[in-house]
Every structure is written in structure tokens, then in C-alpha cells.
XYZ file of C-alpha atoms in Angstrom:
738
model
C 6.636 -29.660 23.692
C 7.614 -32.442 21.157
C 6.807 -34.897 24.406
C 3.334 -33.708 24.852
C 2.006 -33.709 21.576
C 3.969 -37.537 21.582
C 1.690 -38.715 23.810
C -1.157 -36.588 22.270
C -0.349 -38.325 19.219
C -0.320 -41.710 20.546
C -3.466 -41.255 22.967
C -5.432 -39.504 19.468
C -4.217 -42.903 17.966
C -5.498 -45.436 20.585
C -9.267 -43.515 21.375
C -9.658 -42.993 18.289
C -12.686 -44.048 18.892
C -13.175 -41.098 21.826
C -11.369 -38.408 19.366
C -13.981 -38.911 15.842
C -17.037 -39.217 18.095
C -15.990 -35.657 19.519
C -14.832 -34.288 16.156
C -17.969 -35.577 14.463
C -19.902 -34.123 16.960
C -18.679 -30.848 17.167
C -19.389 -30.682 13.962
C -22.765 -31.459 14.234
C -23.699 -29.042 16.676
C -21.685 -26.591 14.385
C -24.246 -27.479 11.613
C -27.074 -27.645 13.938
C -26.550 -23.787 14.704
C -25.511 -22.981 10.721
C -29.000 -24.541 9.733
C -31.013 -22.380 12.300
C -29.523 -18.994 11.963
C -30.592 -16.190 10.180
C -29.005 -15.389 6.726
C -25.371 -13.744 6.508
C -25.604 -10.481 4.886
C -23.195 -7.756 4.508
C -21.202 -6.935 7.472
C -22.260 -3.169 8.792
C -19.637 -1.312 7.135
C -18.154 1.343 9.773
C -14.574 2.914 10.283
C -13.963 4.545 13.560
C -11.910 7.438 14.043
C -12.721 9.240 10.404
C -14.495 12.083 9.218
C -16.814 10.554 6.633
C -17.922 7.616 9.682
C -18.325 11.282 12.340
C -20.582 12.486 9.566
C -22.204 9.144 9.071
C -23.169 9.009 12.710
C -23.974 12.754 12.643
C -26.484 12.200 10.197
C -28.416 9.261 12.057
C -28.317 11.092 15.277
C -29.473 15.072 13.502
C -31.790 13.412 10.895
C -34.279 10.346 12.508
C -35.733 8.599 10.271
C -33.865 9.334 7.155
C -32.581 5.745 6.938
C -29.046 6.599 6.350
C -28.293 2.797 6.725
C -30.915 1.775 4.558
C -31.087 0.167 0.741
C -30.667 2.436 -2.583
C -31.665 1.784 -5.778
C -31.483 3.862 -8.898
C -33.434 3.193 -11.669
C -32.103 4.315 -14.352
C -34.564 4.955 -17.605
C -33.246 6.075 -21.277
C -35.079 7.405 -23.842
C -35.382 5.780 -27.243
C -33.188 7.089 -29.846
C -34.993 10.323 -30.760
C -36.693 10.650 -28.487
C -36.371 12.482 -24.763
C -37.385 11.677 -21.210
C -39.589 14.686 -21.302
C -41.683 13.530 -23.982
C -45.280 12.429 -22.613
C -45.204 9.362 -23.366
C -41.865 8.631 -21.829
C -42.971 10.722 -19.416
C -45.890 8.843 -18.197
C -44.012 5.735 -18.274
C -41.930 7.283 -15.719
C -44.406 8.318 -13.738
C -45.941 4.707 -13.444
C -43.074 3.348 -12.356
C -42.365 5.502 -9.436
C -46.193 4.795 -8.006
C -45.071 1.215 -8.611
C -42.352 1.107 -6.397
C -43.728 3.819 -3.814
C -45.983 0.656 -2.506
C -43.311 -1.248 -1.273
C -43.769 -2.913 1.786
C -39.977 -1.813 2.914
C -39.586 1.443 0.504
C -38.595 4.286 2.644
C -38.873 7.227 0.103
C -39.092 7.248 -4.099
C -37.671 10.299 -5.620
C -39.183 11.782 -9.028
C -36.793 12.729 -11.439
C -38.749 14.951 -13.023
C -39.581 16.937 -9.188
C -35.941 16.486 -7.945
C -33.609 17.072 -10.874
C -32.972 13.328 -11.880
C -33.678 14.232 -15.915
C -30.199 14.717 -18.007
C -29.279 18.230 -19.354
C -29.675 17.027 -23.356
C -33.427 14.990 -21.946
C -31.805 11.295 -22.855
C -31.845 10.096 -19.554
C -33.150 10.408 -16.465
C -33.416 8.392 -13.000
C -35.840 8.158 -9.907
C -34.133 6.803 -6.537
C -35.411 4.609 -4.078
C -34.454 4.261 -0.667
C -35.119 1.189 1.946
C -35.798 0.639 5.551
C -33.356 -1.934 6.243
C -29.986 -2.427 4.604
C -29.431 -3.942 1.500
C -28.675 -7.668 2.334
C -31.871 -7.483 4.938
C -34.412 -6.506 2.148
C -37.048 -9.345 1.685
C -36.930 -10.811 -2.173
C -40.250 -9.931 -2.075
C -38.531 -6.783 -2.619
C -36.065 -6.870 -4.962
C -38.345 -8.902 -6.602
C -40.731 -5.414 -7.361
C -38.007 -3.697 -8.166
C -37.241 -6.117 -11.293
C -40.770 -6.180 -12.149
C -40.981 -2.109 -11.858
C -38.044 -1.826 -14.046
C -39.853 -4.986 -16.044
C -43.020 -3.040 -16.896
C -40.810 0.699 -18.007
C -39.178 -1.221 -20.891
C -42.597 -2.521 -22.404
C -43.280 1.056 -22.753
C -40.235 1.167 -24.515
C -37.280 2.636 -22.544
C -34.425 1.252 -21.939
C -34.041 0.570 -18.035
C -31.307 -0.190 -15.623
C -30.820 -0.760 -12.034
C -27.824 0.789 -9.693
C -27.141 0.517 -6.299
C -27.038 -1.884 -3.529
C -30.791 -3.040 -3.328
C -29.634 -5.937 -5.776
C -26.365 -6.763 -4.109
C -26.307 -10.487 -3.306
C -24.342 -13.272 -1.604
C -21.059 -13.148 -3.450
C -20.441 -17.057 -5.466
C -17.281 -18.734 -5.456
C -18.380 -21.028 -8.474
C -16.865 -24.694 -10.184
C -13.340 -22.998 -10.475
C -12.912 -24.086 -6.483
C -13.555 -27.903 -6.778
C -11.302 -28.050 -9.983
C -8.993 -26.403 -7.028
C -9.957 -29.406 -4.693
C -9.611 -31.881 -7.517
C -6.427 -30.177 -8.169
C -5.541 -30.328 -4.524
C -6.767 -34.693 -4.656
C -4.291 -35.507 -7.469
C -1.465 -33.741 -6.057
C -1.515 -35.674 -2.632
C -1.590 -39.215 -4.282
C 1.305 -38.474 -6.082
C 2.940 -37.420 -2.909
C 1.604 -40.034 -1.314
C 1.190 -42.765 -3.384
C -2.392 -44.072 -2.661
C -6.238 -43.008 -3.040
C -6.429 -43.615 1.148
C -3.580 -41.774 2.399
C -4.316 -38.886 -0.042
C -8.099 -38.595 1.132
C -7.277 -38.102 4.821
C -5.657 -34.863 4.316
C -8.769 -33.333 2.530
C -11.613 -35.237 4.838
C -10.055 -34.298 7.817
C -9.710 -30.541 6.002
C -12.704 -30.331 5.145
C -14.340 -31.109 8.469
C -12.293 -28.559 9.703
C -13.168 -25.863 7.369
C -16.986 -27.724 7.915
C -16.659 -26.522 11.783
C -15.264 -23.008 11.017
C -17.936 -21.618 8.771
C -21.265 -23.641 10.329
C -19.667 -21.476 13.058
C -19.577 -18.316 11.227
C -22.501 -18.800 10.051
C -24.074 -19.412 12.909
C -22.672 -16.414 14.454
C -22.891 -14.298 11.355
C -26.209 -12.876 13.103
C -25.475 -11.784 16.505
C -21.444 -10.929 15.770
C -22.731 -8.703 12.434
C -20.504 -11.379 9.551
C -20.679 -10.567 6.817
C -21.120 -12.706 3.709
C -17.650 -12.678 2.187
C -16.161 -13.254 6.122
C -16.974 -17.047 6.093
C -15.821 -17.459 2.060
C -12.246 -16.227 3.248
C -12.425 -17.925 6.050
C -13.068 -21.399 4.139
C -10.481 -20.060 1.509
C -7.413 -20.690 4.180
C -9.102 -23.286 6.467
C -8.987 -25.127 3.130
C -5.518 -24.654 2.773
C -3.793 -25.159 5.708
C -6.288 -27.856 6.632
C -4.733 -29.993 3.874
C -1.581 -28.743 4.719
C -1.024 -29.931 8.301
C -2.470 -32.973 7.252
C 0.083 -33.398 4.658
C 2.914 -32.927 6.409
C 1.775 -35.346 9.760
C 0.489 -37.856 7.471
C 3.754 -37.556 5.384
C 6.101 -37.987 8.578
C 3.643 -40.416 9.531
C 4.690 -42.949 6.506
C 8.241 -42.158 6.752
C 8.083 -43.823 10.811
C 7.053 -46.562 9.579
C 9.424 -46.790 6.709
C 12.201 -46.524 9.398
C 10.125 -49.557 10.619
C 8.578 -48.516 13.670
C 4.762 -49.416 14.952
C 2.121 -47.533 14.030
C 0.641 -46.517 17.491
C 4.628 -45.151 17.630
C 4.657 -43.770 14.304
C 1.598 -41.413 14.828
C 3.133 -40.527 17.906
C 6.587 -39.417 17.118
C 4.819 -37.661 13.750
C 2.596 -35.750 15.876
C 5.571 -35.076 18.293
C 7.481 -33.738 15.276
C 5.452 -32.555 12.424
C 2.761 -31.471 14.919
C 5.420 -28.698 16.712
C 6.250 -27.752 13.456
C 2.521 -27.025 12.288
C 1.996 -25.838 16.335
C 4.107 -22.994 15.381
C 3.337 -22.633 11.441
C -0.429 -21.878 12.893
C 0.623 -19.755 15.420
C 2.130 -17.495 13.024
C -0.714 -17.619 11.243
C -2.971 -16.820 13.766
C -0.817 -14.454 14.764
C -0.693 -12.640 11.365
C -4.326 -12.438 11.398
C -5.781 -11.509 14.898
C -3.271 -8.276 14.410
C -5.710 -7.166 11.020
C -7.416 -5.506 14.309
C -5.022 -3.151 14.701
C -6.014 -1.519 11.652
C -9.070 -0.659 13.764
C -11.800 -1.458 10.882
C -14.373 -3.477 12.310
C -15.762 -5.795 9.349
C -11.740 -6.684 9.076
C -10.858 -7.468 12.246
C -13.493 -9.827 12.107
C -12.863 -10.891 9.016
C -9.137 -11.503 10.584
C -10.850 -12.841 14.037
C -12.997 -16.113 11.813
C -10.371 -16.697 9.818
C -7.382 -17.298 12.656
C -10.467 -19.676 14.470
C -10.508 -21.637 11.647
C -6.436 -22.208 11.175
C -6.725 -22.961 14.855
C -9.388 -25.948 14.042
C -7.058 -27.074 11.483
C -4.015 -26.966 13.842
C -6.246 -29.060 16.460
C -7.751 -31.355 13.929
C -4.004 -31.773 12.345
C -2.984 -33.019 16.247
C -5.864 -35.144 16.860
C -8.043 -36.366 13.965
C -5.276 -37.066 11.710
C -3.431 -39.986 14.100
C -7.287 -41.280 14.576
C -8.393 -41.539 11.024
C -4.333 -43.000 10.719
C -5.396 -45.673 13.453
C -8.917 -46.620 10.957
C -7.095 -46.886 8.249
C -4.212 -49.631 9.857
C -2.147 -50.742 7.230
C -3.745 -49.706 3.657
C -1.602 -46.677 4.989
C 1.804 -47.437 3.621
C 5.453 -46.388 4.818
C 7.212 -43.444 3.034
C 8.243 -45.370 -0.835
C 5.591 -47.418 -1.487
C 2.620 -47.372 -3.457
C -0.510 -48.929 -3.254
C -0.697 -51.615 -6.056
C -3.729 -49.217 -7.873
C -0.980 -46.923 -8.270
C 1.906 -48.727 -9.456
C 3.414 -50.228 -5.847
C 4.666 -53.883 -5.721
C 6.963 -53.498 -8.680
C 11.026 -53.730 -8.284
C 12.881 -50.667 -8.307
C 15.612 -50.303 -11.172
C 17.931 -47.375 -9.005
C 16.305 -47.803 -5.424
C 19.540 -45.815 -3.853
C 18.995 -42.468 -6.566
C 18.623 -39.590 -5.121
C 15.751 -37.739 -5.083
C 14.297 -34.265 -6.552
C 14.876 -32.509 -3.721
C 18.132 -33.587 -2.792
C 19.610 -33.285 -6.355
C 18.190 -29.325 -5.561
C 19.858 -28.294 -2.972
C 23.070 -30.112 -3.711
C 23.164 -28.045 -6.717
C 22.194 -24.613 -4.756
C 24.697 -25.054 -2.485
C 27.332 -25.448 -4.287
C 26.270 -22.359 -6.371
C 24.467 -20.079 -3.808
C 25.710 -16.836 -4.612
C 24.122 -17.360 -7.950
C 20.852 -19.073 -6.964
C 20.613 -16.010 -4.338
C 20.522 -13.252 -6.564
C 18.612 -14.678 -9.738
C 16.228 -15.244 -7.128
C 15.558 -11.816 -5.393
C 16.075 -10.784 -9.231
C 13.572 -11.834 -10.424
C 11.595 -10.992 -7.899
C 12.474 -7.727 -7.590
C 11.672 -7.697 -10.998
C 8.311 -8.543 -10.505
C 7.809 -6.254 -7.870
C 8.041 -3.183 -9.874
C 4.235 -2.791 -11.162
C 3.427 -1.906 -7.275
C 4.861 0.915 -7.439
C 2.225 1.668 -9.364
C -0.566 0.783 -6.481
C -3.729 2.924 -6.830
C -5.901 1.931 -3.946
C -9.646 2.202 -3.527
C -13.156 0.187 -3.142
C -14.805 -1.500 -5.567
C -18.247 0.027 -6.674
C -20.679 -0.675 -9.751
C -18.638 1.016 -11.952
C -15.927 -2.213 -11.675
C -18.779 -5.072 -12.161
C -19.108 -6.704 -15.481
C -20.433 -5.125 -17.938
C -23.382 -7.723 -17.927
C -24.949 -6.674 -15.202
C -27.310 -3.491 -14.808
C -25.788 -2.297 -12.254
C -22.502 -1.897 -14.687
C -25.195 -0.945 -17.380
C -27.123 1.594 -15.004
C -23.722 3.577 -13.812
C -22.780 3.665 -17.873
C -25.857 5.175 -18.716
C -25.797 8.103 -14.902
C -22.563 8.643 -16.351
C -23.566 9.152 -20.190
C -25.990 11.326 -19.258
C -24.616 12.922 -15.414
C -20.909 13.299 -15.924
C -18.063 10.276 -14.488
C -19.036 11.925 -11.217
C -22.609 11.408 -10.977
C -22.139 7.991 -9.997
C -20.000 9.053 -7.088
C -21.677 12.209 -5.063
C -19.991 13.836 -2.270
C -22.143 14.872 1.237
C -21.417 17.271 3.193
C -22.470 17.738 6.783
C -22.655 21.228 8.000
C -23.357 21.213 12.065
C -24.174 24.443 12.862
C -25.626 23.688 15.927
C -23.122 26.071 17.709
C -22.935 28.972 15.423
C -25.758 32.395 15.726
C -27.120 32.329 12.111
C -27.105 28.658 10.635
C -28.843 29.476 7.112
C -25.619 32.344 6.611
C -23.551 29.066 7.763
C -25.615 26.810 4.986
C -24.747 29.493 1.900
C -21.497 30.366 2.717
C -19.771 26.285 2.994
C -22.005 25.918 -0.402
C -20.544 29.323 -2.162
C -17.096 28.114 -1.113
C -17.540 24.598 -2.867
C -18.795 25.807 -5.809
C -15.601 28.057 -5.613
C -13.605 24.903 -5.726
C -12.450 23.221 -9.001
C -13.411 20.094 -10.329
C -17.297 20.836 -8.784
C -19.848 20.200 -11.467
C -23.183 21.119 -9.546
C -23.423 21.927 -5.491
C -27.784 20.865 -4.549
C -29.217 23.728 -2.040
C -28.800 22.644 1.435
C -31.463 20.948 3.190
C -31.138 21.392 6.952
C -33.071 19.219 9.405
C -36.064 19.874 11.388
C -34.096 21.761 13.851
C -32.149 24.011 11.990
C -28.896 23.321 13.023
C -27.368 20.586 10.499
C -27.653 20.866 6.509
C -26.599 18.374 3.983
C -25.072 20.177 0.604
C -24.967 17.361 -2.384
C -21.757 17.762 -4.121
C -21.345 16.110 -7.805
C -17.161 16.082 -8.784
C -16.507 16.326 -12.531
C -14.583 13.289 -12.286
C -15.422 9.726 -11.728
C -14.934 7.932 -7.529
C -11.719 6.028 -7.448
C -9.937 9.145 -9.689
C -6.976 11.321 -8.158
C -9.033 14.866 -8.923
C -12.337 13.156 -6.505
C -9.965 12.945 -3.659
C -8.532 15.888 -4.000
C -11.588 17.661 -4.215
C -12.716 15.795 -0.969
C -9.320 17.269 0.822
C -9.724 20.719 -1.046
C -13.832 21.063 0.805
C -11.957 19.662 3.757
C -9.847 22.345 3.916
C -12.298 25.062 2.932
C -14.405 23.621 5.651
C -12.259 24.369 8.440
C -11.468 27.647 7.625
C -15.557 28.436 7.930
C -14.838 26.188 11.373
C -12.089 29.168 12.267
C -14.521 32.067 11.689
C -18.459 30.431 12.656
C -17.178 27.710 15.238
C -19.319 25.433 12.422
C -18.283 22.508 11.488
C -17.879 20.838 7.997
C -17.451 17.137 7.183
C -17.244 15.363 4.495
C -18.993 11.695 3.304
C -20.734 9.142 1.612
C -19.598 6.204 -0.514
C -16.353 7.992 -2.253
C -15.667 10.073 0.810
C -15.602 6.655 2.649
C -13.268 4.489 0.063
C -10.780 7.644 0.419
C -10.301 7.826 4.287
C -10.332 3.878 4.290
C -7.380 3.653 1.917
C -5.788 6.508 3.849
C -6.508 4.465 7.432
C -5.502 1.651 6.179
C -2.047 3.172 4.343
C -1.333 4.826 7.967
C -1.491 1.760 9.694
C 0.237 -0.454 7.590
C 3.844 0.172 9.060
C 2.756 -0.691 12.390
C 0.694 -3.929 11.358
C 3.747 -4.744 9.857
C 6.498 -4.172 13.661
C 3.575 -6.035 15.714
C 3.190 -8.965 13.319
C 6.684 -9.054 12.045
C 8.151 -8.525 15.385
C 5.972 -11.248 17.508
C 6.670 -13.989 14.273
C 10.449 -13.180 14.528
C 10.030 -13.754 18.361
C 8.399 -16.450 18.321
C 10.652 -18.373 15.678
C 13.860 -17.061 17.549
C 12.510 -19.601 20.025
C 11.482 -22.602 17.326
C 15.044 -22.224 15.085
C 17.448 -21.315 18.311
C 18.882 -18.517 15.937
C 18.958 -14.791 14.755
C 19.926 -15.201 11.552
C 17.669 -17.901 10.685
C 14.163 -15.716 11.297
C 15.613 -12.418 10.026
C 16.364 -14.377 6.490
C 12.535 -16.003 7.047
C 10.919 -12.334 7.439
C 13.563 -10.549 4.536
C 12.591 -13.336 2.289
C 8.765 -13.004 3.013
C 8.775 -8.927 2.378
C 10.496 -9.814 -1.466
C 7.548 -12.571 -1.822
C 4.499 -9.690 -0.625
C 5.963 -6.908 -3.044
C 5.924 -8.905 -5.825
C 2.294 -10.682 -5.659
C 1.514 -6.996 -5.217
C 3.383 -6.600 -8.427
C 1.625 -9.011 -10.273
C -1.527 -8.015 -8.718
C -1.353 -4.532 -9.786
C -0.129 -5.988 -13.164
C -3.202 -8.185 -13.474
C -6.257 -5.802 -11.959
C -4.831 -2.914 -12.520
C -2.760 -2.566 -16.015
C -4.556 -5.010 -17.312
C -2.588 -8.229 -18.147
C -3.553 -11.020 -19.002
C -6.898 -9.954 -17.652
C -9.076 -11.959 -20.395
C -7.346 -15.186 -18.710
C -8.009 -14.050 -14.623
C -12.315 -13.410 -16.344
C -11.246 -9.279 -15.081
C -13.625 -7.190 -17.601
C -12.715 -4.132 -15.911
C -9.738 -2.426 -14.221
C -8.969 0.036 -11.847
C -7.638 0.516 -8.921
C -6.694 -2.467 -6.203
C -9.437 -3.031 -3.354
C -8.082 -0.854 -0.024
C -7.872 -3.590 1.932
C -5.973 -6.147 -0.149
C -1.943 -4.591 0.963
C -2.746 -5.033 4.300
C -5.255 -8.388 4.116
C -2.067 -9.738 1.841
C 1.085 -8.890 4.265
C -1.266 -10.363 6.960
C -2.148 -13.994 5.411
C 1.016 -14.083 2.969
C 3.357 -13.773 6.483
C 1.510 -16.400 8.202
C 1.352 -18.943 4.980
C 5.011 -18.009 3.973
C 6.013 -18.712 7.693
C 4.382 -22.350 7.229
C 6.775 -23.238 4.578
C 9.758 -21.646 6.637
C 8.748 -23.371 9.669
C 8.370 -27.051 8.256
C 11.501 -26.755 6.029
C 13.670 -24.878 8.086
C 12.681 -27.269 10.716
C 14.042 -31.057 9.036
C 17.590 -28.531 8.170
C 17.968 -27.801 11.587
C 17.008 -31.410 12.364
C 19.930 -32.788 11.167
C 22.191 -30.066 11.838
C 21.383 -30.445 15.961
C 22.548 -34.329 15.186
C 25.714 -33.669 14.233
C 25.288 -32.620 10.556
C 27.917 -29.872 8.915
C 25.468 -26.745 7.762
C 25.083 -28.086 3.810
C 24.902 -31.603 4.828
C 22.422 -30.689 6.660
C 20.300 -28.554 4.064
C 20.696 -31.110 0.943
C 19.194 -33.621 4.087
C 16.758 -31.132 5.178
C 15.049 -30.625 1.242
C 15.872 -34.809 1.234
C 12.922 -34.909 3.476
C 10.993 -32.576 2.937
C 11.112 -31.065 -0.342
C 8.925 -32.996 -1.686
C 6.153 -32.505 0.957
C 6.775 -29.043 0.726
C 6.240 -28.296 -2.690
C 3.166 -30.853 -2.941
C 1.481 -28.917 -0.190
C 2.325 -25.280 -2.386
C 1.436 -26.795 -5.095
C -1.903 -26.920 -2.665
C -2.447 -24.811 -1.515
C -2.244 -22.854 -5.008
C -4.685 -24.637 -6.181
C -7.433 -23.621 -3.491
C -6.867 -19.882 -3.489
C -7.166 -20.506 -7.398
C -10.156 -21.388 -6.911
C -11.214 -18.360 -5.376
C -10.468 -16.248 -8.520
C -13.745 -17.447 -10.378
C -15.574 -15.960 -7.673
C -18.619 -13.213 -8.497
C -17.267 -11.060 -5.571
C -14.536 -8.543 -7.171
C -12.697 -9.072 -3.556
C -12.480 -12.935 -2.886
C -11.583 -12.966 -6.778
C -8.636 -10.489 -6.373
C -7.787 -12.360 -2.938
C -8.036 -15.485 -4.784
C -5.721 -14.738 -7.391
C -3.104 -12.502 -4.710
C -2.468 -15.239 -2.351
C -2.164 -18.095 -5.247
C 0.448 -15.844 -6.764
C 1.954 -15.257 -3.351
C 2.361 -18.704 -2.562
C 3.926 -19.496 -5.599
C 6.447 -16.871 -5.642
C 7.206 -17.260 -1.795
C 7.453 -20.922 -1.760
C 9.288 -21.508 -4.902
C 11.459 -18.716 -5.560
C 11.894 -17.805 -1.462
C 11.506 -20.934 0.505
C 13.160 -23.296 -2.394
C 15.864 -20.950 -3.881
C 16.601 -18.406 -1.669
C 16.653 -19.917 1.595
C 18.512 -22.409 1.016
C 21.669 -20.239 -0.718
C 21.562 -18.322 2.294
C 21.860 -21.227 4.364
C 24.635 -22.340 2.402
C 26.641 -18.796 2.629
C 26.023 -18.544 6.427
C 27.081 -21.854 6.799
C 27.320 -22.545 10.815
C 27.167 -18.129 11.650
C 23.169 -19.202 10.565
C 22.673 -20.738 13.906
C 24.443 -18.799 16.327
C 22.685 -17.031 19.478
C 24.113 -15.495 22.368
C 24.897 -17.222 24.886
C 22.658 -15.601 27.789
C 19.413 -15.944 24.834
C 20.430 -19.737 24.871
C 19.651 -19.764 28.166
C 17.032 -17.201 28.800
C 14.479 -18.969 25.803
C 12.282 -22.089 27.041
C 13.240 -24.933 25.159
C 10.360 -26.371 22.486
C 12.049 -29.284 21.077
C 10.502 -28.787 17.820
C 13.278 -31.436 16.553
C 11.928 -33.811 18.697
C 15.467 -34.827 20.329
C 13.748 -35.522 24.105
C 11.516 -37.906 21.874
C 14.754 -40.483 21.412
C 14.254 -41.954 24.914
C 10.613 -42.680 24.195
C 11.520 -44.512 20.931
C 14.271 -46.509 22.954
C 11.318 -47.942 25.126
C 9.481 -48.112 22.389
C 11.861 -50.191 20.806
C 12.023 -51.952 24.429
C 8.350 -52.937 23.896
C 8.997 -54.010 20.519
C 11.607 -56.818 21.362
C 9.549 -57.775 24.641
C 6.380 -58.096 22.367
C 8.704 -60.281 19.399
C 10.160 -62.748 22.228
C 6.573 -63.299 23.383
C 5.366 -63.941 19.722
C 8.058 -66.610 19.684
């Protein structure tokens, strides 16, 4: 592989016009496709194989035209102090609002609160339900404006009016913090590479890669049903790895220049060595992201595949576009150790032979490996403690900031009708095979009423055929509570008894039941996912490092960092620690997808640093250095760059904490803290400590396996011949010039 990539690097450097034109054309093509594509909405949410999804599909089949997947809105009214919603003036204002909403172009149905039981017992709060013919993200802006205008007209009459539901759902915004993250990355690149031009190259190529990836996602969003969150997450991961991969290649290029090589040769060797690490690091990220498909939640699968595609583009750009732009930069990109005059270059060095920080740190670790190992493990273990209190759920209007109308509507409904009213359960009774469907409907309603934690059970509402009915159940507790989850399980248990006696099937659905089923499905998939992803990556790393203990150490270190990161997420978003600093206005359960998504992404990123760092250590060991000295040598050449890459990635991920979407905000924080733990504790402390303790045993591999494994040559041993040939060419050029 090193030889192929070496040739690819030299080709890209030499034919830079062709390579640059190819990537510019690809960016333009993707941009044109995105410009002409419909706007992305929320991906249709389905969870195949669950009871909630089965009931939802049954509703679509037995209640045609009911707009089961249409947007909904709850217009909530509160009477002024001392008044009631049943007062004639207030009642007239509500009726005017209902009439105004009923005339909407996309409105399927509006429920009058005075006819549909939408007035609280104390008479102070009422609500009108609005159902639309299309999903929330497909609503015309005119429909949203009409909804807001109707609420504003009702406010003019003196009522407090708020709007809940998904009809006002907007495309999430990431905010200015993302720009700050890129700015921090730029500063780190300048400090690391000592040149404004060299620092700009990774940023430029990363932006090109993310542009291609996000534009492609946008162009295909409508066709493939990709949600708006998909492109945000793809840009988050693509930008971080794109900058990192480019940084490693540029850094190796400068190191090769420092050894006196010609620029084309240096580009070839940089791609042949650092590029090999980029390929395998990128493969681990792609495996982890594509592996999310084993969960069998289409939205999560699409997010993973889209992000994996953006990572693949970042790898290809690092291997081709980076050497091409290095060719354009020419002598303006200086050898390692030299800075531009603008940044203080050209001055005499006081202590040229002074060991750098990476060397000093690695020397310290190999002298006291056991103490460093214990301190790192204990520290991460302490950070992971809150993960034991992890509660999973999906965000609803109750998790939104109190400044939003959706959150205020949620609170008004809780005040007037109880906390469980915001998470009603929909029980679907399929009595198609029963002799007396009406009796089954009645039996189901009676048994549900007898359960604990039930406030209200509405009468069964059968379809036109009379063989299927829906029963609305209002729990006593809020949607995300353990009591509501227990109620769902109790209803399903009662439904199993009804099925045994009558043959009718009782299913529970609704947003709350969907959330419970998603959490369960994700919990069930976590172990198989870990086995698949970690197993495949473990095999890949055996090929890369030609060792069994090094990949095993990498996997165990990853588990430590991801558990510590989950603990930090729980402490901030569930317990409320530092919530003000992180912009968390409402604590609550952790998003159900968070653990498995973090496992996938963090594993891929953790293996990035493992590959970049340990390949340098193995390279020194392969070239004859003793194990302890190889660790020090590896850190001398790679610690600075790995540290810079980690800071960049943390800065980019942290930028997404400012997103308006709670899911993106939480993922941004989780990935940033995970990279912090993994890069600076696991890879920079635990890894060298373990390698120092293992010594030569770290690189042990059974002979039969050594013979069976392909030689991918990540260290670039095969490039020695090319180096010799290149040196001879240089000598010939010198003779010709002489």
C-alpha cells in the first residue's frame, strides 16, 4: 500500500492542475445538485420490528385519510386571572380561532375544545388540536404564518396563547459557535505548522471535502428521505477528520523536507507513510459509522452512511488534493522546524538540540509507566461514574428552552391537564378476527382503566368498518418518566391476555410508546454493535500493527474513554452540572441514540489517534530501536501533531454545542469531551505506559498469523528503494547543474 500511495502522492503533486480541476468540478457538480434540490425536512421516523411501529402502520391501513403522519399543533389558551375559558367572551375568541384555523389550505382537521373535551377541570386552560395533511417539515411557510396569526389574534382578546406540536418545527441552526470552532482550529494550525499558508491548506481542503459531502447529501435529501440533522452531523464529523487527515499529511511532508528531500519526493513519501495511516484511520471511522445500520433504525442508518461518505471524501482529498496544493504552494511551505518571517522565522535558535515536549513527556512516562497507567485509569473511572445513572429518552417540547412557544404550551397543558397529558398513549385494538368487536373494545377500555397511573381513558373510536378502534390513554406521570414506561408495559401485558381470550390484538403506539421502543431497541443492539464494529476494527488493526496486544489495548482504552464521556454527558445534561455554561436550559433523560452513536463515532476517532501515534512508534521499532526508545521517538515526531489534531477536533465539535437542536447540541458536547479524554488521557498517557510495561511483547504475533496476514507496509519500509532511486536522481541533477 505504501508504494501505491507514494506513487499517487507524486502523481498528484506533478499533475496538480488535473487533480485540482477534478475536485473543483466535483464540488461544482454537487453544489449545482444541491441548489436545485428541494429543502431537506425531518427524515420519516420509523422503527421496524417494534410494536409501536406495527400499530402506526395498522392505523395507516385501517384509518385511511386520517393523516397519521401529518403535522400536528396544539393551540393552548389560558384565561386571564379570575376568569375561565367557559366565559362567553373567551369562548367566542376561541371559536373565532378555530374557524380561522379550519380555513387553512393544508389543514385536515381542527378539534373544537368545547366539543372535544379540551377544557381543563378548573376551566382556566383549553386547547384546540390542529392536524395537517403533510408532515411538519413539509408545511408551507404560509401555513405556519397562518397558525401564528390565528394565535396572535386570540392574544389580542386578552388570552394567553401558545402553540405546541411539530407544526412550528424549524430546521436546526448551529449558530456562530461553529465559526468560533473553525477559528480555533485555524489558530492551532498556524502554531503547529509555523506558517499561515501551511495552516490554510488543511482548512481549505477540509472545507472542500465537507462542501462536497454536504452538498451531495442536500441534493439527495428528498430522494433518500434524509433529515436536516443528517447534513449537520456529516459536516461536524467531516470537518473534524478532514482537517486532521490533512494536518498529518502536511506535517509529514514538512518533516520529509527537513531531511533534505526534493518537494515531489517529499509529497510522495508523505502520502506513502502518513497517507497509509490516514487510509486505515478513515476505514475504522467508516466501519463504525456504517455499522450503525445493525440497529435497524432507518434514520440512524442514513445518518451513519451519510457521515461515512463525508469521511471517505476527506480521506481521498488528503491523499490527492493535499499533495496537489502543496505543489502549488512550492517553497512557501517550509521544512519542519522553520517558521515564516511573519511568525518569527529566520531568528537564531538558542538551543537547537533541546528535546521537544513530546520527547520529554514520553521519557517521563516510560520511567514511571505504572503510576501513569493507574492515574489515567482511575481518573477515567471516576469520570464514568455518572454513566451508571443513565436514563434514556427522546426529546420533546418539554426539553425545549422556556423562551419558545412550544415549551410554554407544554407547561400550560401540564398545569391544566396534568403532566401525562403531553404524552398520551394511543392504544390500537385490532378485532378483525373477533366475533364481537364492540365487546372487545369495551373490555380493552375497562382493563386499561383498572391499571395504575392512568388519569383518563377515552371511549373507543372505531373505524368505518368497525373492526379496529383507537383508545386514547392519559398517564398520570410525564412522558419521560419510569412510571409512564411501566404503564406501557402493563397495557401490553393486559393486551396479551385479551388476545388469548378473544383473538383480538392490542397494540400501544404514540410518541411516548415510540420513544420507549426506540430506547429498548437501541439497548438491545448495543452489544451486537460493539462486537461487530470493535471486532472488525480489531482485525484491521492486527493487520496494521502486526500485533495482538496493541489492538487489544486500543479497544480497552476506547471503552474507558467512551464510558467517561457518557458519564460527563449524564452529569451535564441529566444532572445539570455546568448546565448554564453549556446552554442547557432543561435537564432530563439522555437522548436514546446518544450511547450507540457515541460508541460508533468515538471508536472511529479514537482509532485515528491510535493509528497515527502507534504507527510512528512501530516505525521506530521496526527500524531497530528498543521498545522504550521507540515510544520516545514516536512521541518526538507525532505528539505535537496528534495534540494539535485533538485540539482542532475538540474545537470543531464544541462549536456545535451552540446548535438550536438539542440532539446536535448533546452530540457536539459528547464527542468533544470524548476526544479530550481519549486523546490526552488514553492515547497520550495510557498507551505509552502500557507499551513501556509490555516492552517487546507488545509486538508479539504468532508466526502462523504473521505468514497469513497481508503486508500493508504502513511504516513505508518499501519506500527505501524509492528513496535510493530519488537520491540518485538528485545527485544526477546536481551533476548536470555543475
